[in-house]
Coordinates of C-alpha atoms and ligand atoms in Angstrom, one line a residue:
Chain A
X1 CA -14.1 11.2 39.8
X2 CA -12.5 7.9 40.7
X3 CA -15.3 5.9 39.4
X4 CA -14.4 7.7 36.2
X5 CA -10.7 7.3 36.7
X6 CA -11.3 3.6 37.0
X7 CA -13.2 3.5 33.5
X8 CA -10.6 5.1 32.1
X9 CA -8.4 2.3 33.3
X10 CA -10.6 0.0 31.6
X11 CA -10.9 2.1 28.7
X12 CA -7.2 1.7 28.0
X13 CA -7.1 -2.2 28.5
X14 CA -10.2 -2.4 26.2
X15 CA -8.5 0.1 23.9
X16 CA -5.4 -1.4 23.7
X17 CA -7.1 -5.4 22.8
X18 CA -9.2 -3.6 20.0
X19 CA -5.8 -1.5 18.8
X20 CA -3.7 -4.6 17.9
X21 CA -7.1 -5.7 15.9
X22 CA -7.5 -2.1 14.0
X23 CA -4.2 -2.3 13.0
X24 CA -4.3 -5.9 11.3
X25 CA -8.0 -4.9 9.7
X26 CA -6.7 -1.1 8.4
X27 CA -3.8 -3.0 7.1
X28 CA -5.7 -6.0 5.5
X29 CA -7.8 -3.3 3.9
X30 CA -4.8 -0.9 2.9
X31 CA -2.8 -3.3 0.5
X32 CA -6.1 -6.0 -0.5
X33 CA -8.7 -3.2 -0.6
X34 CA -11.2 -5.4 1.1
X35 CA -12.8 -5.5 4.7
X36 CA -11.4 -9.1 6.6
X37 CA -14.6 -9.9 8.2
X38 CA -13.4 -13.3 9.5
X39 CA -10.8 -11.2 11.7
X40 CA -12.6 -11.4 15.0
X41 CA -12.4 -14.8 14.7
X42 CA -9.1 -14.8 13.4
X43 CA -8.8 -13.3 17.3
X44 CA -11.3 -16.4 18.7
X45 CA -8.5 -19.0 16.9
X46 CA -5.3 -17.3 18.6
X47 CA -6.8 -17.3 21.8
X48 CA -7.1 -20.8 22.1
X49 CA -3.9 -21.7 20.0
X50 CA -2.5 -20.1 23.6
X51 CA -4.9 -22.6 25.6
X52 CA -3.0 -25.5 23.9
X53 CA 0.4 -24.2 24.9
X54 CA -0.9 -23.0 28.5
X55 CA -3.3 -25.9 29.3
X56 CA -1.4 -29.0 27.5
X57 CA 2.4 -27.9 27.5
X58 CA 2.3 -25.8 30.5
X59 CA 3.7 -22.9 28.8
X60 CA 3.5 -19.2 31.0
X61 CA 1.3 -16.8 29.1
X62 CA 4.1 -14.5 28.1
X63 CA 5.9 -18.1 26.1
X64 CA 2.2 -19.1 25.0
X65 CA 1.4 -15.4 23.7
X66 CA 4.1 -15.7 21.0
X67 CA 3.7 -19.1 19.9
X68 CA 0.2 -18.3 19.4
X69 CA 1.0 -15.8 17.6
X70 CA 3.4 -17.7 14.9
X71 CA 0.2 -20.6 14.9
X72 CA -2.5 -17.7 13.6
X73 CA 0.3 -15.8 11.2
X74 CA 1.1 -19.2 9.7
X75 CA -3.4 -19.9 9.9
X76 CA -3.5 -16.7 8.0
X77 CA -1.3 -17.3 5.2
X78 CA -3.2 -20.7 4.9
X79 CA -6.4 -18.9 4.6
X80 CA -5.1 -16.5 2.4
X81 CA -3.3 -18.6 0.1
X82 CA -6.4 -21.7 -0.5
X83 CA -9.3 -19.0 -0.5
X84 CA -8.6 -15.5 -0.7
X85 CA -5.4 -15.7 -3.4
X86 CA -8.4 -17.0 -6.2
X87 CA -10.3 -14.6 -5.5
X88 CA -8.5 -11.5 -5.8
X89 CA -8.7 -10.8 -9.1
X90 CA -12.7 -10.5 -8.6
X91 CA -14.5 -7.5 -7.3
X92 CA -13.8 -6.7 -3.9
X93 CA -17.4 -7.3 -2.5
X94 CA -16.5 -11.2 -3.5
X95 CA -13.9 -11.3 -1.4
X96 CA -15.8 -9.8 1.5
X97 CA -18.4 -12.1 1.5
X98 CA -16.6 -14.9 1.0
X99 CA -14.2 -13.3 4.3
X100 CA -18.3 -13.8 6.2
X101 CA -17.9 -17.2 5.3
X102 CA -14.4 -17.8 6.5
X103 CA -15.6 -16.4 10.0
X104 CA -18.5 -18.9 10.1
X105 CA -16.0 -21.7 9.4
X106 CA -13.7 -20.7 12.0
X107 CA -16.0 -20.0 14.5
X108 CA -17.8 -23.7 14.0
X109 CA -14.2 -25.3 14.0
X110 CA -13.4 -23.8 17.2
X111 CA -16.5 -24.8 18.8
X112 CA -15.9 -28.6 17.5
X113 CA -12.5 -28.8 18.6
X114 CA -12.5 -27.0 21.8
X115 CA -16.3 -27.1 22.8
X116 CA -18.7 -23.9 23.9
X117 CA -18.0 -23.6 27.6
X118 CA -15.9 -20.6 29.0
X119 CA -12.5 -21.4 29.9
X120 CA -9.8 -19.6 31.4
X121 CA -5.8 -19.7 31.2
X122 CA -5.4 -19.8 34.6
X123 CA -8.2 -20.7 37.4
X124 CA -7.5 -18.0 40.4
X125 CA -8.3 -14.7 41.4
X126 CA -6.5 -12.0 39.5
X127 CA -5.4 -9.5 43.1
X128 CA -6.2 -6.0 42.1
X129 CA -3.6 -3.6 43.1
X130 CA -5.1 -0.8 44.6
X131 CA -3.9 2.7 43.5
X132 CA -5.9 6.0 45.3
X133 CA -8.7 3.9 45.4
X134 CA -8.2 3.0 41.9
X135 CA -8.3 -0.8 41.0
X136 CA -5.9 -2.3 38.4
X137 CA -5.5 -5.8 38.0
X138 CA -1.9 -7.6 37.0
X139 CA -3.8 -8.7 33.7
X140 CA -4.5 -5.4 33.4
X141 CA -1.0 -4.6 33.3
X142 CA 0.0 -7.3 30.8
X143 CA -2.7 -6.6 28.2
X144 CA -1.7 -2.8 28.3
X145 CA 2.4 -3.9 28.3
X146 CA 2.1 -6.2 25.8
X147 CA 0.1 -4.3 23.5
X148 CA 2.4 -1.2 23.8
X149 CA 5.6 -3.2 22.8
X150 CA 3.5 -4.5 20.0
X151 CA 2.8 -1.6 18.5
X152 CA 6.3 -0.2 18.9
X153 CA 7.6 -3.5 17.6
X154 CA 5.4 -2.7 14.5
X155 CA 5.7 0.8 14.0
X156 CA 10.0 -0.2 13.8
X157 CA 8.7 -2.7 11.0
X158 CA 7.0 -0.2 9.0
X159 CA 9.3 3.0 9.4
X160 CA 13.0 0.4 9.3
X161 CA 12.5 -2.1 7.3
X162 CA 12.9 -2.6 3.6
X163 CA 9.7 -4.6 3.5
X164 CA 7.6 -1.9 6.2
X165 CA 8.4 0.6 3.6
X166 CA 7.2 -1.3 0.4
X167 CA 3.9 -2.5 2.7
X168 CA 3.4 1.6 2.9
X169 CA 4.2 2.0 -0.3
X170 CA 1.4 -0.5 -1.9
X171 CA -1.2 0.7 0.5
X172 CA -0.1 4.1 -0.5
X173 CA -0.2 3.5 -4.3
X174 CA -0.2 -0.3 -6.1
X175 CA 0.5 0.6 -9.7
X176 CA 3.3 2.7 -8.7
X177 CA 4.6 -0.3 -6.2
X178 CA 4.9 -2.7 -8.9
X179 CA 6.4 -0.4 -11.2
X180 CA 9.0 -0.2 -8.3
X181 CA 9.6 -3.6 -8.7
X182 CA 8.2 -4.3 -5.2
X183 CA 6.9 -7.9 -6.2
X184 CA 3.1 -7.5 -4.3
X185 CA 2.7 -10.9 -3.9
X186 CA 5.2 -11.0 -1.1
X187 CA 3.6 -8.4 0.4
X188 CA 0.5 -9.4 0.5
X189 CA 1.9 -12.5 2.5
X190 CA 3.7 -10.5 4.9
X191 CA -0.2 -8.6 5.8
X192 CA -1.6 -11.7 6.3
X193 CA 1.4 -12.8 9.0
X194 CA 1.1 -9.3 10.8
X195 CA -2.5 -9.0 10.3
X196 CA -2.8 -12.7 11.9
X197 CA -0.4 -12.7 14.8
X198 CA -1.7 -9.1 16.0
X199 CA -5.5 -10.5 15.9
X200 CA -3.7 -13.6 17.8
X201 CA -2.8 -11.4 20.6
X202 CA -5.6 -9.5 20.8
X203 CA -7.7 -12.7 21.0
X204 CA -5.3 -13.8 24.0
X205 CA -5.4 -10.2 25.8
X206 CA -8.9 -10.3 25.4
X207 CA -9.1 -13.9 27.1
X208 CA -7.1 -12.6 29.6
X209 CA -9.2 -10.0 30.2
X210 CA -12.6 -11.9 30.4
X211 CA -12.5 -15.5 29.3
X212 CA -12.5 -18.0 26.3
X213 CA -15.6 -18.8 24.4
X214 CA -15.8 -19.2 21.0
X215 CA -18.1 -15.6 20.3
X216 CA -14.8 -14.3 21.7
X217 CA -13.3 -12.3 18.7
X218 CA -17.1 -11.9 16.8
X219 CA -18.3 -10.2 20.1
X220 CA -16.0 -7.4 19.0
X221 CA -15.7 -7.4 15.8
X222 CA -18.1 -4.3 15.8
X223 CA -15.6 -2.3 18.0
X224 CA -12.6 -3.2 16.0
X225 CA -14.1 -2.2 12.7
X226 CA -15.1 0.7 14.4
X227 CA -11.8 1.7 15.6
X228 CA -10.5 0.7 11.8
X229 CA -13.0 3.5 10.6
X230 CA -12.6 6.2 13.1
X231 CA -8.7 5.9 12.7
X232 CA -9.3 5.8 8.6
X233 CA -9.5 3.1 7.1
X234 CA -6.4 1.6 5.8
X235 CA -4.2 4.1 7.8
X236 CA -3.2 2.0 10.3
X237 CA -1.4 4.9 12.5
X238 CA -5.4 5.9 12.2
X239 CA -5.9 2.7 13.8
X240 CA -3.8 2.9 16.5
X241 CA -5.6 6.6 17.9
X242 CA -9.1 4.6 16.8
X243 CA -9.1 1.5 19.2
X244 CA -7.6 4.2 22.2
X245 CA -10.5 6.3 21.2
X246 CA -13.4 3.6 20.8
X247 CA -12.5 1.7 23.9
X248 CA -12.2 4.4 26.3
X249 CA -15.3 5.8 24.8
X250 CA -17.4 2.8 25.3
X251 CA -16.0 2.2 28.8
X252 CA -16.9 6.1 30.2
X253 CA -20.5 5.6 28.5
X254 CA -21.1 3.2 30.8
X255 CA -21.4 6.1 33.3
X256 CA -24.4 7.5 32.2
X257 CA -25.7 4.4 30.0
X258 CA -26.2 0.6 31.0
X259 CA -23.0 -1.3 29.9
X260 CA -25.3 -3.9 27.7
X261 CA -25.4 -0.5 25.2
X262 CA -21.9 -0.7 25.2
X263 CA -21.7 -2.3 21.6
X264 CA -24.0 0.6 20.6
X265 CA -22.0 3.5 21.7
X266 CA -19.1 1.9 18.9
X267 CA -21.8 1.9 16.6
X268 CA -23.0 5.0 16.9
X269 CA -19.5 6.8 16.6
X270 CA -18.7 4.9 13.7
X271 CA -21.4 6.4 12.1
X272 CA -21.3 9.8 13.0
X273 CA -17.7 9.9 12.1
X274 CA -18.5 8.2 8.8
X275 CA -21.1 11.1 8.1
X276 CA -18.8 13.7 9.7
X277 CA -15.5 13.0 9.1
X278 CA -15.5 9.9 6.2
X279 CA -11.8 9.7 5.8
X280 CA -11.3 9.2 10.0
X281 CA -10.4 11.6 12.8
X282 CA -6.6 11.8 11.9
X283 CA -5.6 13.3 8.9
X284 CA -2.6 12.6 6.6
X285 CA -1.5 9.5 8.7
X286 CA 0.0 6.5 6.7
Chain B
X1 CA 21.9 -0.1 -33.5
X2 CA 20.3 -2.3 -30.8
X3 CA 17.2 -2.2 -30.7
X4 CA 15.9 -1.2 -27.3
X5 CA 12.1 -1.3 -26.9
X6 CA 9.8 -3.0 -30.1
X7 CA 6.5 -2.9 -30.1
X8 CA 4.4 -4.7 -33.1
X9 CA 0.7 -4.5 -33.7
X10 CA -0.3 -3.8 -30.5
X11 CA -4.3 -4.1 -29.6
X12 CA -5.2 -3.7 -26.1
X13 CA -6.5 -1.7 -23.1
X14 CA -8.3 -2.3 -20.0
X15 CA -10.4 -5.1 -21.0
X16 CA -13.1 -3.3 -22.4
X17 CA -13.3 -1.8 -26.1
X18 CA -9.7 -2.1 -27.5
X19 CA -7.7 1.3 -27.0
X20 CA -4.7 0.7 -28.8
X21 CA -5.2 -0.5 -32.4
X22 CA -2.1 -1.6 -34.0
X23 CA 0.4 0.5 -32.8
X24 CA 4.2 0.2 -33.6
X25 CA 7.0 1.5 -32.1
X26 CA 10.9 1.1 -32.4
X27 CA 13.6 2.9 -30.0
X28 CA 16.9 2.1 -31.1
X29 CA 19.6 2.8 -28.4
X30 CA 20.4 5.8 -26.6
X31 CA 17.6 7.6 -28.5
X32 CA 15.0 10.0 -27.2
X33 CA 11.9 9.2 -29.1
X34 CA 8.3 12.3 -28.1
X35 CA 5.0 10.3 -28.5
X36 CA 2.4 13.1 -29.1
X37 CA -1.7 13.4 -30.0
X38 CA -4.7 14.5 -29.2
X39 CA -6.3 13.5 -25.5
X40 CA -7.3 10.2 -24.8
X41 CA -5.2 8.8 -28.4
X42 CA -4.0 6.2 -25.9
X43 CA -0.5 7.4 -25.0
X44 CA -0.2 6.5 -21.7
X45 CA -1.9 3.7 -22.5
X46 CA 0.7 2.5 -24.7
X47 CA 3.0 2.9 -21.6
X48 CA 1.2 0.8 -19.4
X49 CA 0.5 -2.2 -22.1
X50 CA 4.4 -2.1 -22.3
X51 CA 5.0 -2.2 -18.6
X52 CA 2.5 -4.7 -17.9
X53 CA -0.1 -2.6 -16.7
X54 CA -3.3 -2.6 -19.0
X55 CA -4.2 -5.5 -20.9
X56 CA -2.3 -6.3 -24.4
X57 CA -4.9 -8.5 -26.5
X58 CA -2.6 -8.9 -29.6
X59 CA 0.8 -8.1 -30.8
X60 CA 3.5 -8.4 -29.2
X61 CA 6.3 -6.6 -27.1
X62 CA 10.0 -7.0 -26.8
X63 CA 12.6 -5.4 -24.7
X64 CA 16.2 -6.2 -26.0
X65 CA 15.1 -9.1 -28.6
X66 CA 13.4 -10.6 -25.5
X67 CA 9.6 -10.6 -25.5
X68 CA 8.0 -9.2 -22.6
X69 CA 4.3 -8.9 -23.7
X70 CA 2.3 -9.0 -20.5
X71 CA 4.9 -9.1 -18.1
X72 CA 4.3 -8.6 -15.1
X73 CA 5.5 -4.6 -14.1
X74 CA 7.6 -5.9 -11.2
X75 CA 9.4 -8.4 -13.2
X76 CA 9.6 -5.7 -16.7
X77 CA 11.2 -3.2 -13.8
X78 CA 14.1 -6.1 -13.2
X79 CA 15.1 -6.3 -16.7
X80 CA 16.1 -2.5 -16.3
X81 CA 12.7 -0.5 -18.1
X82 CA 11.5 2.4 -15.3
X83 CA 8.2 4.1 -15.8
X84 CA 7.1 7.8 -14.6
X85 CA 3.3 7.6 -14.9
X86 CA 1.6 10.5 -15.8
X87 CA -0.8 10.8 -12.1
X88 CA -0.2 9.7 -8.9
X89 CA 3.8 9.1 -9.6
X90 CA 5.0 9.6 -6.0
X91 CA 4.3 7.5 -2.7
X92 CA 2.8 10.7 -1.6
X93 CA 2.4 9.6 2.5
X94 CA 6.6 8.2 2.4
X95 CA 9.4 10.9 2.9
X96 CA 11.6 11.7 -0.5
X97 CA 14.2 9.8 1.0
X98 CA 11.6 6.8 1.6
X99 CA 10.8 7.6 -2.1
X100 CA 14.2 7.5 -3.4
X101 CA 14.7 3.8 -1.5
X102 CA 11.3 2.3 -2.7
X103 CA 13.0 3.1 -6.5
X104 CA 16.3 1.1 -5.4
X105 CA 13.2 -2.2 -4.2
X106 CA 15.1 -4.3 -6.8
X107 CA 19.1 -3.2 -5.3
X108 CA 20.8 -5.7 -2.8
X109 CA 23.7 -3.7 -3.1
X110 CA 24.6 -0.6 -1.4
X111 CA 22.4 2.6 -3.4
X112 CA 23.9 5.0 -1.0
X113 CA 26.0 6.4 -3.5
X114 CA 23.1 6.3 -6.2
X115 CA 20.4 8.5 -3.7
X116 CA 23.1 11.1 -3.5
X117 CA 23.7 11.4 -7.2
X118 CA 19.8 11.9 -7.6
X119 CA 20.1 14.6 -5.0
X120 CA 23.0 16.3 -7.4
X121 CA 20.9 16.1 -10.4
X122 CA 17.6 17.5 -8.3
X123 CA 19.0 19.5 -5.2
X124 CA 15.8 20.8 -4.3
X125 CA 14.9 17.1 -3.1
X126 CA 17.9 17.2 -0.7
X127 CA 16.5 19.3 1.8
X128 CA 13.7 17.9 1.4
X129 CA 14.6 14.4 1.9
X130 CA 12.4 13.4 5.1
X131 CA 9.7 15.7 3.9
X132 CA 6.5 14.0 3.2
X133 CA 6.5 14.0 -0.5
X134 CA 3.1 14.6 -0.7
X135 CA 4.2 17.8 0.6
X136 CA 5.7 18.5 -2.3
X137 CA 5.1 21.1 -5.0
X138 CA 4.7 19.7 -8.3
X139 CA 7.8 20.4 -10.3
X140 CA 9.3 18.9 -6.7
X141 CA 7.2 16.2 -7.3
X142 CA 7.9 15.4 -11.0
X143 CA 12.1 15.4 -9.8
X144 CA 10.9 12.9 -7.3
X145 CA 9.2 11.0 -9.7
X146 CA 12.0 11.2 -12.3
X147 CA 15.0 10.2 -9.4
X148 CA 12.8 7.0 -8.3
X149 CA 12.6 5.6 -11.5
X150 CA 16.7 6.4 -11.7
X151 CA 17.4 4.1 -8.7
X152 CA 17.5 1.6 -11.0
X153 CA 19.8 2.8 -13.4
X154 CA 17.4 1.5 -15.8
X155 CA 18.5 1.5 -19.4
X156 CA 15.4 3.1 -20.9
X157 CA 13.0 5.3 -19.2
X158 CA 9.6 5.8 -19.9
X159 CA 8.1 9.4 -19.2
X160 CA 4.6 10.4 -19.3
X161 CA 4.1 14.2 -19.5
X162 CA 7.4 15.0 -17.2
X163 CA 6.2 18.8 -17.8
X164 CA 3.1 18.6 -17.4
X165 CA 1.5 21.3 -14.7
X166 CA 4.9 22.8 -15.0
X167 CA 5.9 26.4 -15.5
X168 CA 7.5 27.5 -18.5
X169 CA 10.8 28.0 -17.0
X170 CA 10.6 24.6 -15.1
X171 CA 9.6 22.9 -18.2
X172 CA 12.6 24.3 -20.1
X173 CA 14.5 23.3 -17.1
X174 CA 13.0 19.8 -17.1
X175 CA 13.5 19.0 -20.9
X176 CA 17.5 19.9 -19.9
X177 CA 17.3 17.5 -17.2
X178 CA 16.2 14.8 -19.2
X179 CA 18.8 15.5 -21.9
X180 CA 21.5 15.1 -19.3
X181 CA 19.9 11.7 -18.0
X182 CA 20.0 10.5 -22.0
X183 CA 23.6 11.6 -21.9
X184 CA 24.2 8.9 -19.7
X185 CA 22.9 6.8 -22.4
X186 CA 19.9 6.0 -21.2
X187 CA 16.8 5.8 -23.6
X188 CA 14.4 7.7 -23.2
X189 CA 10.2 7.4 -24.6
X190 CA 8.6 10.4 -23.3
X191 CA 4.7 11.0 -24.1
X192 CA 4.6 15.0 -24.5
X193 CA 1.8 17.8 -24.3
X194 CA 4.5 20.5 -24.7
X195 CA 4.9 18.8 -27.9
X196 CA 6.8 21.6 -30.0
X197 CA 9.6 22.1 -27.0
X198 CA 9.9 18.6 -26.9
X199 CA 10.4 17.8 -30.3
X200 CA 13.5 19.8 -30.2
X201 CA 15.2 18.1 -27.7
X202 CA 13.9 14.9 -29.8
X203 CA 15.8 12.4 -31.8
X204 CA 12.1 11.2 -33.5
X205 CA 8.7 12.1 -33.0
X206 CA 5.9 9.8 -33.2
X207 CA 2.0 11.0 -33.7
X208 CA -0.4 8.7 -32.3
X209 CA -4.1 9.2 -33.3
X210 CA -6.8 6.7 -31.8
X211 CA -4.5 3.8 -31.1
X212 CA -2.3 3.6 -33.6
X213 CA 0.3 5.5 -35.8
X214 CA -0.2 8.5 -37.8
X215 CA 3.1 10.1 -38.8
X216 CA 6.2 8.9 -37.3
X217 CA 9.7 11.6 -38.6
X218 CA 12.6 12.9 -36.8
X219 CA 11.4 15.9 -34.5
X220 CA 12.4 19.2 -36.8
X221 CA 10.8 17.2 -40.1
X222 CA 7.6 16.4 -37.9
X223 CA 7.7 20.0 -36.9
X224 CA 8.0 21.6 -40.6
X225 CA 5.0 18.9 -41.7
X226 CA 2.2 21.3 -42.3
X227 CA -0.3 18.6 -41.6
X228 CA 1.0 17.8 -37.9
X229 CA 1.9 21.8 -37.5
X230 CA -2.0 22.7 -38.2
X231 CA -3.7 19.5 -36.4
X232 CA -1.5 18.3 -33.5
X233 CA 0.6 21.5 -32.9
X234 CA -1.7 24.0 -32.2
X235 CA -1.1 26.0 -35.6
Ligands
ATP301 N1 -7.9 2.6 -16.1 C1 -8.7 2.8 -17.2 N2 -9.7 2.0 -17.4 C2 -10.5 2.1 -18.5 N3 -10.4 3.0 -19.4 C3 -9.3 3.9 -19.3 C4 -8.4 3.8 -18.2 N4 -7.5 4.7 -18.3 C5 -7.8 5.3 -19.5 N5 -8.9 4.8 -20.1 C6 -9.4 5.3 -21.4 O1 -8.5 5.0 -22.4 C7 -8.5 6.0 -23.4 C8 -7.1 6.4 -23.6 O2 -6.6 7.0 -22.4 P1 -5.1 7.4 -22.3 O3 -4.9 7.8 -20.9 O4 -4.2 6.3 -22.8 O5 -5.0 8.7 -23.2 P2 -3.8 9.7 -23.4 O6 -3.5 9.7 -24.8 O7 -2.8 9.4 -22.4 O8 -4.6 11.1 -23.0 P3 -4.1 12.4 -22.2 O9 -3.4 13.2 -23.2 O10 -5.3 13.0 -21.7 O11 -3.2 11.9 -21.1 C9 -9.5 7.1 -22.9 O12 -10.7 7.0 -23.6 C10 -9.6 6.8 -21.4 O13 -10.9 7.1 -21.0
MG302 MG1 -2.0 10.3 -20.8

C-alpha cells in the first residue's frame, strides 16, 4: 500500500510536468490544426534558458522559471513567425513535418551550445520529507505548486479575458471567428506565447525532477502527446485530466512492469483510447 | 438611395471549378432583398465570396462605393457587414453570454447596454446566458446566431437560411424578428428556403440558378411570375 502510495506521489509530479505540455500541444493543435512535434524540445530549450539565469546570473529557480519562460514564448513566436507563418496556408501534414524538422534543429542547437553531459540547477541532495513512510521531496513540492498555479493562471486567461475567449472561440469554430472580427493572426501569436512558456516550465520542472540533457523534452514527447490525445485533442481542459491520467498511470505500472516499459504503457493507452474512445476520455470540454 | 452592398460579375468559389458565374447584386439602403434557388445554385456561396470567405476570381465587390473584393472577413466585419452562416453559426462549446461578447470582438467601448437589448429582442437567450450554447435547441440557436452578428450594430446583415430547421410557427416568428431588426434600418440580404413566406416580408427577390442571375423582381411580382411559381416555388 505505501509503495503504491509513493507512485502515486510520483505519478502526480510526472503528471503535472506532462500537463503544462498537453495543454500547449492541444492548444497548438486547436487553433493551427496541426500536431507541434518540435514541442518536447520546445521543453529541452526552456530548461536550459533557466540554466543561464541559475548557473551565470545566479537567479533562484522560482526568478529563473519565469524568465525562462518569457525566453521560450518570445523563441516561439520566432519560430512561428520565420517558418511556420509560410507555411500555413499548405496542407497540414506540411506543417507537421516541417514541425520534425524544427525539433532536430533545436535539439542539435542545444547540444552545440550547451554540450551533451547532464547538468543540474543545483548540485546537493534534495532531503525527502518523510510522510507515513511516504517520501516527497521539496522539488517535488515545487513541480506540483508550480504547475497548479499555472494551470489556474491559464484557466483565468481563457474563461476572463477578451483574448482567452476569442482563443476558444477559433479553436471552437475559425470561419465563424473571423466573421467575428476576431483578427486570427493575433491569435495565433498569443498560442505560440502560451504554448512556449508552458513547454518552458515543463522543460524546467522536468530538470528539476531528473536532470538536464538535451533528449530532455524528446524523451517525453510520447507521454505528452499521449496525454494531448487521451484528454482530446485540441481540448485543452482534455489535456489537463490527460497528463494527470498518463503520468500516474505510467508511474503505478511500474508495480507490476519494469520501469524501462514505462514509455510503453503511454503508448499503449493512447492507442486503446484512440480505438475506444477517438475523441478523448472527457466529453464536451473546451 | 445609397447603395449599400454591389456586387458585379462575380466568378469564384473555393478554388476549384468556378461556382459563381457572373452574378450581380445591388441592395440599396434599408432594403430587405430574399436570394432564392435550387440547392447547391451557390447562395451561400455568394455570401462567403462577399465576406471574404471563398475565393472571388473576377468581378468585383463594393460595400458603400468602397471595394472590398477579397477582404479579409475580419477586416469586412469592421466596416460594419455581419454574417449568419447557414451551419455551424454559434461557438457551440462558449456560454450565450460568451457568444454575445465574441460578436462585440471589434467594441472597445462598453456593449453592456447592447447584450441586454439582444436579450429584449430574444428573451429566451436570457436565461440562458451561461448555458453552453451548444446546448441550445435550434430556433435558440438561430436567435444566438442572429444577436451575435447584432453586437456590431452592423449596417447590413447577411442571413443564410435564418429559418431553416425551424417550425412553422418559429419561422413566422423569425421573419417578424428580422423585420423589426430592418426597422432599425439595417439592411438586410437573407438567402431563403421558405422562399414564398419570405418573399412577403421582402422588398426584392432575386433567383439565382447555377451561379448567376435568373429573374431578379420585387417579392409579390416574383411571386405572381408563373415561371418562378412552377420551378423555384414548389408549384
Ligand atoms: N467549402 C467548400 N469547398 C468546395 N466546394 C464547396 C464548398 N462549399 C460548397 N461547395 C460546393 O459549391 C456548390 C454551391 O454550394 P452552396 O453551398 O453555395 O449552395 P447553396 O445554393 O447555398 O445550396 P443550399 O440550398 O443547399 O444551401 C455546391 O456544389 C457545393 O458542393
Ligand atoms: Mg446554402
Amino acid at each position: 500500500m505505501t509503495d503504491l502510495l509513493q507512485l502515486l506521489v510520483f505519478g502526480i509530479v510526472f503528471g503535472s510536468i506532462l500537463t503544462l505540455g498537453a495543454i500547449g500541444v492541444s492548444l497548438i493543435f486547436g487553433i493551427l490544426r496541426f500536431a507541434h512535434f518540435a514541442h518536447g524540445d520546445m521543453m529541452t530549450v526552456g530548461a536550459y534558458f533557466a540554466l543561464i539565469f541559475v548557473a551565470q546570473i545566479g537567479w533562484p529557480i522560482y526568478m529563473a522559471l519565469p524568465a525562462a519562460m518569457i525566453g521560450a514564448a518570445l523563441l516561439a513566436i520566432l519560430i512561428d513567425q520565420s517558418v511556420y507563418r509560410r507555411l500555413r496556408r499548405t496542407a497540414p501534414v506540411i506543417l507537421l513535418i516541417s514541425s520534425f524538422g524544427m525539433a532536430l534543429l533545436l535539439r542539435a542547437a542545444v547540444q552545440l551550445i550547451w554540450g551533451t553531459d547532464n547538468q543540474v540547477y543545483q548540485p546537493g541532495i534534495n532531503v525527502p520529507y518523510v510522510v507515513f513512510d511516504i517520501r516527497i521531496k521539496p522539488d517535488h513540492l515545487v513541480i506540483v505548486g508550480a504547475s497548479v498555479i499555472l494551470v489556474f493562471a491559464f484557466h483565468l486567461f481563457l474563461k476572463m479575458t477578451r483574448m482567452g475567449k476569442a482563443m476558444r472561440a477559433m479553436s471552437d469554430n475559425v470561419d465563424l471567428a473571423r466573421v467575428s472580427g476576431i483578427d486570427s493572426e493575433r491569435v495565433v501569436i498569443w498560442t505560440w506565447v502560451i504554448g512556449g512558456a508552458l513547454a518552458a516550465a515543463a522543460g524546467v520542472l522536468l530538470a528539476l525532477d531528473t536532470r538536464l540533457n538535451p533528449q530532455l523534452g524528446w524523451n517525453v514527447l510520447l507521454p505528452v502527446f499521449a496525454a494531448t490525445i487521451v484528454g482530446g485533442i485540441g481540448r485543452v481542459y482534455g489535456a489537463i485530466a490527460g497528463g494527470m491520467f498518463i503520468g500516474i498511470a505510467t508511474e503505478l505500472s511500474t508495480a507490476v512492469i519494469l520501469p524501462a516499459y514505462k514509455p510503453a504503457v503511454a503508448f499503449t493507452l493512447m492507442v486503446l483510447v484512440l480505438i475506444l474512445r477517438p475523441r478523448g476520455l472527457v466529453r464536451g470540454m473546451n | 438611395m445609397t447603395v449599400v452592398l454591389e456586387v458585379a460579375d462575380v466568378r469564384g468559389g473555393y478554388g476549384g471549378a468556378d461556382i459563381l458565374n457572373g452574378t450581380d447584386l445591388k441592395l440599396d439602403e434599408g432594403e430587405i432583398v430574399v436570394i432564392i434557388g435550387p440547392n447547391g445554385a451557390g447562395k451561400s456561396t455568394l455570401m462567403k465570396a462577399v465576406f471574404g470567405l471563398a475565393t472571388i476570381r473576377s468581378g468585383s465587390v463594393s460595400f458603400f462605393g468602397r471595394t472590398i473584393t477579397g477582404m479579409r472577413a475580419d477586416q469586412v466585419a469592421k466596416l460594419g457587414m455581419s454574417y449568419v452562416p447557414q451551419e455551424r453559426n454559434v461557438f457551440a462549446s462558449l456560454t450565450v453570454n460568451e457568444n454575445l461578447e465574441m460578436g462585440a470582438y471589434l467594441r472597445d467601448d462598453d456593449f453592456g447596454p447592447q447584450i441586454e437589448r439582444i436579450y429584449e429582442l430574444f428573451p429566451p437567450l436570457k436565461e440562458r446566458r451561461r448555458q453552453q450554447a451548444g446546448t441550445l435547441s435550434g430556433g435558440e440557436r438561430q436567435m444566438l446566431a442572429m444577436g451575435r452578428a447584432l453586437m456590431l450594430d452592423p449596417k447590413l446583415l447577411l442571413l443564410d437560411e435564418p429559418t431553416a430547421a425551424l417550425s412553422p410557427r418559429y419561422a413566422a416568428e423569425t421573419f417578424e424578428r428580422i423585420r423589426e431588426i430592418n426597422a432599425l434600418g439595417i439592411t438586410i440580404l437573407m438567402v431563403e428556403q421558405n422562399a414564398r413566406q419570405a418573399l412577403e416580408h421582402a422588398d426584392r427577390g432575386v433567383v439565382l440558378v447555377m451561379g448567376a442571375n435568373r429573374f431578379e423582381a420585387p417579392g409579390p411580382e416574383l411571386l405572381a411570375n408563373r415561371e418562378v411559381a412552377e420551378m423555384y416555388l414548389g408549384g
